[in-house]
Coordinates of C-alpha atoms in Angstrom, one line a residue:
M1 CA 114.7 58.1 118.0
Q2 CA 117.3 60.8 117.5
R3 CA 118.4 59.2 114.2
V4 CA 114.8 59.2 113.0
S5 CA 114.3 62.8 113.9
M6 CA 117.5 63.7 112.2
W7 CA 116.5 62.0 108.9
R8 CA 113.0 63.7 109.1
F9 CA 114.8 67.1 109.6
I10 CA 117.1 66.4 106.6
A11 CA 114.1 65.3 104.5
A12 CA 112.1 68.4 105.3
A13 CA 115.1 70.6 104.6
L14 CA 115.7 68.9 101.2
F15 CA 112.0 69.2 100.4
A16 CA 112.0 73.0 101.2
F17 CA 115.2 73.5 99.2
A18 CA 113.7 71.6 96.2
S19 CA 110.5 73.7 96.5
A20 CA 112.4 77.0 96.6
A21 CA 114.5 75.9 93.6
S22 CA 111.4 75.0 91.7
T23 CA 109.7 78.3 92.5
L24 CA 112.9 80.2 91.5
A25 CA 113.1 78.3 88.2
Q26 CA 109.4 79.0 87.6
A27 CA 109.9 82.8 88.1
Q28 CA 113.0 82.8 85.9
S29 CA 111.1 81.2 83.0
W30 CA 108.0 83.5 83.6
P31 CA 106.4 84.7 81.4
S32 CA 106.3 82.0 78.8
K33 CA 103.0 83.0 77.3
P34 CA 100.8 86.2 77.1
V35 CA 99.8 88.0 80.3
R36 CA 96.3 89.4 80.8
M37 CA 95.9 92.7 82.6
I38 CA 92.3 93.2 83.6
V39 CA 91.1 96.9 83.8
P40 CA 87.9 96.9 85.8
F41 CA 86.6 100.0 84.0
P42 CA 85.8 100.9 80.3
P43 CA 88.5 102.1 77.9
G44 CA 89.4 105.8 78.0
G45 CA 89.5 106.3 81.8
T46 CA 92.7 106.8 83.8
T47 CA 92.8 103.2 84.9
D48 CA 92.9 102.2 81.3
I49 CA 95.4 104.9 80.4
V50 CA 97.8 103.7 83.1
A51 CA 97.4 100.0 82.3
R52 CA 98.0 100.5 78.5
S53 CA 101.0 102.7 79.0
L54 CA 102.6 100.3 81.5
G55 CA 101.6 97.2 79.5
A56 CA 103.2 98.5 76.4
E57 CA 106.6 98.8 78.2
L58 CA 106.3 95.5 80.0
Q59 CA 105.5 93.8 76.7
K60 CA 108.9 95.0 75.3
M61 CA 110.7 93.7 78.4
W62 CA 109.0 90.3 78.6
G63 CA 108.9 89.4 74.9
Q64 CA 105.3 88.3 75.4
P65 CA 102.0 90.1 74.7
V66 CA 100.4 92.0 77.6
V67 CA 96.7 92.0 76.7
V68 CA 94.7 94.7 78.4
E69 CA 91.1 93.5 78.9
N70 CA 88.4 95.9 80.1
R71 CA 85.7 94.4 82.4
A72 CA 83.6 97.1 83.8
G73 CA 80.8 97.1 86.4
A74 CA 79.9 97.6 90.0
G75 CA 82.5 100.3 90.7
G76 CA 85.3 98.0 89.6
N77 CA 84.1 94.9 91.5
V78 CA 83.2 92.9 88.3
G79 CA 86.8 93.0 86.9
A80 CA 88.4 92.6 90.3
D81 CA 86.3 89.5 91.1
A82 CA 87.2 87.9 87.8
V83 CA 90.9 88.2 88.7
A84 CA 90.3 87.0 92.3
K85 CA 88.9 83.8 90.9
S86 CA 91.7 83.3 88.3
A87 CA 94.6 80.9 88.4
N88 CA 97.4 82.2 90.6
D89 CA 100.2 81.6 88.1
G90 CA 100.9 85.3 87.4
Y91 CA 99.3 85.3 84.0
T92 CA 96.2 87.2 85.1
L93 CA 96.8 90.5 86.8
L94 CA 94.5 93.3 88.0
M95 CA 95.1 97.0 87.6
G96 CA 93.3 97.7 90.8
T97 CA 92.4 101.1 92.2
V98 CA 91.7 103.0 95.4
G99 CA 88.1 102.0 94.8
T100 CA 88.5 98.3 94.4
H101 CA 90.9 97.9 97.2
S102 CA 90.4 100.8 99.7
I103 CA 86.9 102.1 99.3
N104 CA 84.4 99.5 98.1
A105 CA 84.6 97.2 101.1
A106 CA 83.5 100.0 103.5
L107 CA 81.0 101.5 101.1
F108 CA 79.3 98.3 100.3
A109 CA 79.2 97.2 103.9
H110 CA 77.7 100.7 104.9
S111 CA 75.1 100.1 102.2
G112 CA 74.2 96.6 103.4
N113 CA 75.6 95.0 100.3
K114 CA 78.0 92.1 100.1
M115 CA 81.3 92.3 98.2
P116 CA 81.9 89.4 95.8
F117 CA 85.6 89.2 96.9
D118 CA 87.8 90.0 99.9
P119 CA 90.2 92.8 98.8
V120 CA 92.8 91.6 101.4
K121 CA 92.5 87.8 101.4
D122 CA 91.8 87.2 97.7
F123 CA 94.8 89.3 96.3
V124 CA 98.5 89.7 96.6
P125 CA 99.6 93.4 96.2
I126 CA 102.4 93.7 93.7
T127 CA 103.2 97.4 93.3
L128 CA 101.8 100.9 93.1
A129 CA 101.7 101.9 89.5
A130 CA 100.7 105.6 89.8
G131 CA 99.1 108.1 92.1
V132 CA 97.0 111.0 90.7
P133 CA 95.0 113.9 92.1
N134 CA 91.4 114.3 91.1
V135 CA 90.2 117.5 89.5
M136 CA 86.9 119.3 90.0
V137 CA 85.7 120.1 86.5
I138 CA 82.4 121.7 85.5
H139 CA 80.6 122.2 82.2
P140 CA 80.7 125.8 80.9
N141 CA 76.9 125.9 81.4
V142 CA 77.4 126.1 85.2
P143 CA 77.6 129.8 86.2
A144 CA 80.7 129.6 88.4
S145 CA 84.4 130.4 87.8
S146 CA 85.7 129.4 91.2
V147 CA 85.0 126.8 93.9
N148 CA 83.4 129.4 96.2
E149 CA 81.1 130.6 93.4
F150 CA 80.2 127.0 92.7
I151 CA 79.4 126.3 96.4
A152 CA 77.2 129.5 96.5
Y153 CA 75.3 128.4 93.3
A154 CA 74.8 124.8 94.6
K155 CA 73.5 126.1 98.0
A156 CA 71.1 128.4 96.2
N157 CA 69.9 125.6 93.9
P158 CA 69.9 122.4 96.0
G159 CA 69.4 119.3 93.9
K160 CA 69.6 121.2 90.6
L161 CA 73.2 120.1 89.9
N162 CA 74.1 116.6 88.8
M163 CA 77.4 115.1 89.8
A164 CA 78.8 112.4 87.5
S165 CA 81.1 109.7 88.6
S166 CA 82.8 106.6 87.2
G167 CA 80.7 104.4 89.5
N168 CA 79.8 103.7 93.1
G169 CA 82.8 103.4 95.3
T170 CA 85.3 105.0 93.0
S171 CA 87.5 107.9 94.3
I172 CA 85.6 110.1 91.8
H173 CA 82.4 109.3 93.6
L174 CA 83.8 109.5 97.2
T175 CA 85.6 112.8 96.5
G176 CA 82.3 114.3 95.4
E177 CA 80.6 112.9 98.6
L178 CA 83.3 114.3 100.7
F179 CA 83.0 117.7 99.0
K180 CA 79.2 117.7 99.6
T181 CA 79.7 116.9 103.3
V182 CA 82.3 119.5 104.1
T183 CA 80.5 122.3 102.0
G184 CA 77.0 121.5 103.1
T185 CA 75.8 121.3 99.4
Y186 CA 73.5 118.8 97.8
M187 CA 74.0 117.4 94.3
V188 CA 72.4 114.4 92.6
H189 CA 74.9 111.6 92.1
L190 CA 74.8 109.9 88.7
P191 CA 77.1 106.8 88.7
Y192 CA 78.3 105.5 85.4
R193 CA 80.2 102.3 84.3
G194 CA 83.5 104.2 84.1
S195 CA 85.1 107.6 83.7
A196 CA 84.9 107.7 79.9
P197 CA 81.1 107.5 79.7
A198 CA 80.7 109.9 82.6
M199 CA 82.9 112.3 80.9
S200 CA 81.0 112.0 77.6
D201 CA 77.8 113.1 79.4
L202 CA 79.6 115.9 81.1
L203 CA 81.1 117.2 77.9
A204 CA 77.6 117.0 76.3
G205 CA 76.2 119.1 79.2
N206 CA 73.9 116.3 80.4
T207 CA 75.6 116.5 83.8
N208 CA 77.3 119.5 85.5
V209 CA 80.3 118.5 87.6
M210 CA 82.7 115.7 88.1
F211 CA 85.7 115.1 90.3
D212 CA 87.6 113.1 87.7
N213 CA 91.1 111.7 87.7
L214 CA 93.4 114.3 86.3
P215 CA 94.9 112.3 83.4
S216 CA 91.5 111.6 81.7
A217 CA 90.2 115.1 82.3
L218 CA 93.3 117.0 81.3
P219 CA 92.8 117.0 77.5
H220 CA 89.3 118.5 77.9
I221 CA 90.6 121.1 80.3
K222 CA 93.3 122.2 77.9
S223 CA 90.9 122.3 75.0
G224 CA 88.6 124.6 77.0
R225 CA 85.6 122.3 76.8
L226 CA 85.6 122.0 80.6
K227 CA 86.5 124.4 83.4
A228 CA 88.9 123.2 86.1
L229 CA 88.0 124.8 89.4
A230 CA 90.5 123.0 91.7
V231 CA 92.6 119.8 92.2
T232 CA 91.6 117.6 95.2
S233 CA 95.2 116.9 96.5
R234 CA 97.0 118.7 99.3
V235 CA 99.4 120.3 96.8
R236 CA 99.0 121.7 93.3
S237 CA 99.7 119.4 90.3
P238 CA 102.6 120.2 88.0
A239 CA 100.3 119.4 85.1
L240 CA 98.0 122.3 86.2
P241 CA 100.2 124.6 88.1
D242 CA 97.8 127.6 88.0
T243 CA 94.8 125.6 89.3
P244 CA 94.5 125.8 93.1
T245 CA 93.8 123.0 95.5
I246 CA 90.3 122.8 97.0
E247 CA 91.9 123.6 100.3
E248 CA 93.3 126.8 98.9
A249 CA 90.3 127.8 96.8
A250 CA 87.6 127.4 99.5
N251 CA 89.6 127.4 102.7
L252 CA 88.7 123.7 103.3
K253 CA 91.5 122.7 105.7
G254 CA 92.8 119.2 105.2
F255 CA 90.8 118.4 102.1
D256 CA 92.7 115.6 100.3
A257 CA 91.2 113.0 98.0
S258 CA 93.6 111.6 95.5
S259 CA 93.4 108.4 93.4
W260 CA 95.9 105.6 92.9
F261 CA 96.3 102.6 90.6
G262 CA 98.3 99.4 91.3
L263 CA 98.9 95.8 90.2
F264 CA 97.5 92.9 92.0
A265 CA 97.7 89.1 91.5
P266 CA 95.3 86.4 92.8
A267 CA 96.1 85.1 96.3
G268 CA 98.6 82.3 96.3
T269 CA 100.8 83.7 93.5
S270 CA 104.4 82.8 94.3
R271 CA 106.4 85.6 95.9
A272 CA 109.2 85.0 93.3
I273 CA 106.8 85.8 90.4
V274 CA 105.4 88.8 92.4
D275 CA 108.9 90.1 93.1
K276 CA 109.8 89.7 89.4
I277 CA 106.7 91.7 88.2
Q278 CA 107.4 94.4 90.8
A279 CA 111.0 94.8 89.8
D280 CA 110.1 94.9 86.1
V281 CA 107.3 97.5 86.7
A282 CA 109.8 99.7 88.6
K283 CA 112.2 99.4 85.7
A284 CA 109.5 100.3 83.2
L285 CA 108.4 103.3 85.2
A286 CA 112.0 104.5 85.4
V287 CA 112.3 104.7 81.6
P288 CA 112.5 108.4 80.8
E289 CA 109.8 108.4 78.1
V290 CA 107.4 106.4 80.3
R291 CA 108.0 108.6 83.3
E292 CA 107.6 111.8 81.3
R293 CA 104.4 110.5 79.8
F294 CA 102.9 109.8 83.3
V295 CA 104.0 113.1 84.7
S296 CA 102.7 115.1 81.7
Q297 CA 99.3 113.5 82.3
G298 CA 99.3 114.5 85.9
A299 CA 100.3 111.1 87.3
Q300 CA 103.1 110.3 89.8
P301 CA 104.8 107.1 88.8
G302 CA 105.1 104.4 91.5
G303 CA 107.1 101.2 91.7
T304 CA 106.9 100.4 95.4
T305 CA 107.8 97.0 96.8
P306 CA 104.9 94.5 97.6
D307 CA 105.3 95.2 101.3
Q308 CA 105.4 98.9 100.9
F309 CA 102.3 98.7 98.7
A310 CA 100.4 96.5 101.2
A311 CA 101.2 99.0 104.0
F312 CA 100.0 101.9 101.8
I313 CA 96.7 100.2 101.1
R314 CA 96.1 99.6 104.8
G315 CA 96.5 103.3 105.4
E316 CA 94.2 104.2 102.5
T317 CA 91.6 101.7 103.6
D318 CA 91.4 103.3 107.1
K319 CA 91.3 106.8 105.5
W320 CA 88.4 106.1 103.1
A321 CA 86.4 104.1 105.7
K322 CA 86.2 107.3 107.7
V323 CA 85.2 109.3 104.6
V324 CA 82.3 106.8 103.9
K325 CA 81.2 107.1 107.5
T326 CA 81.4 110.9 107.6
S327 CA 79.7 111.4 104.3
N328 CA 77.1 108.6 104.8
A329 CA 77.8 107.6 101.2
K330 CA 75.9 104.6 99.9
V331 CA 75.7 102.5 96.8
D332 CA 73.0 104.1 94.6

């Protein structure tokens, strides 16, 4: 019996060694064909900007095309669901967001709706790509030049102002809901299928205010087509050093609602491939030209390990679940 047990142990050890060697070989040869990076929002928004900037650098490193594919809808759920149901071979990745992986589950449950995927069980976190503050921007037709003036106008005209967002469950939406809750104001929420179409209507004056991701709003702030009243992070952004935080501008202690973007793979993707992607993303974000491009747009480059990213997501999920509950936000 001891001899049989010994041979079983040896056989199991050999099998484990062979499996590990096979996985390592697979990771070393990856990628051997084009890699798809799904962006769950339309072109032109910050998710798209981050994905295309990063994808261009990874394409140089990998010697394979990195094809950015936009699949918008349901606050990012359509694109995320497509990746969740893809092969777990590392060739289909998701540029996920705080919405798809920290907000939507709580928001949809609070609204009595079912998510098409499980943001924890159906994905493997790879790395944080970038973190960005949101910025409160208004069309020049709104008679306000500060956050306090905006609050006063909104309270004097309840329901008159329209608040655009990139969709239900996005940080742009929830930041606005949090602002409404803590200021006691009421604005009509108008969800779009992404930041770019929402921004187009704001620029046209069809909507009044938006808590957009800074990178996609920055060009319109600099051109003077929009007025930036405040950033939504705890500290000022180097990209807009003269723009106060909402906490500073309106004495709203503890107000902090920033966005983030990160890479995910379908559940079951080998850790060796995940680690390779993470290491390569970290290298890409350390390239001076890439880093400067991100920083100049108001983004803070990431590059965290898969375990660090997973821990970060857990904290963000708890934080935004409280925002959903406090604001009573629902899917419109």
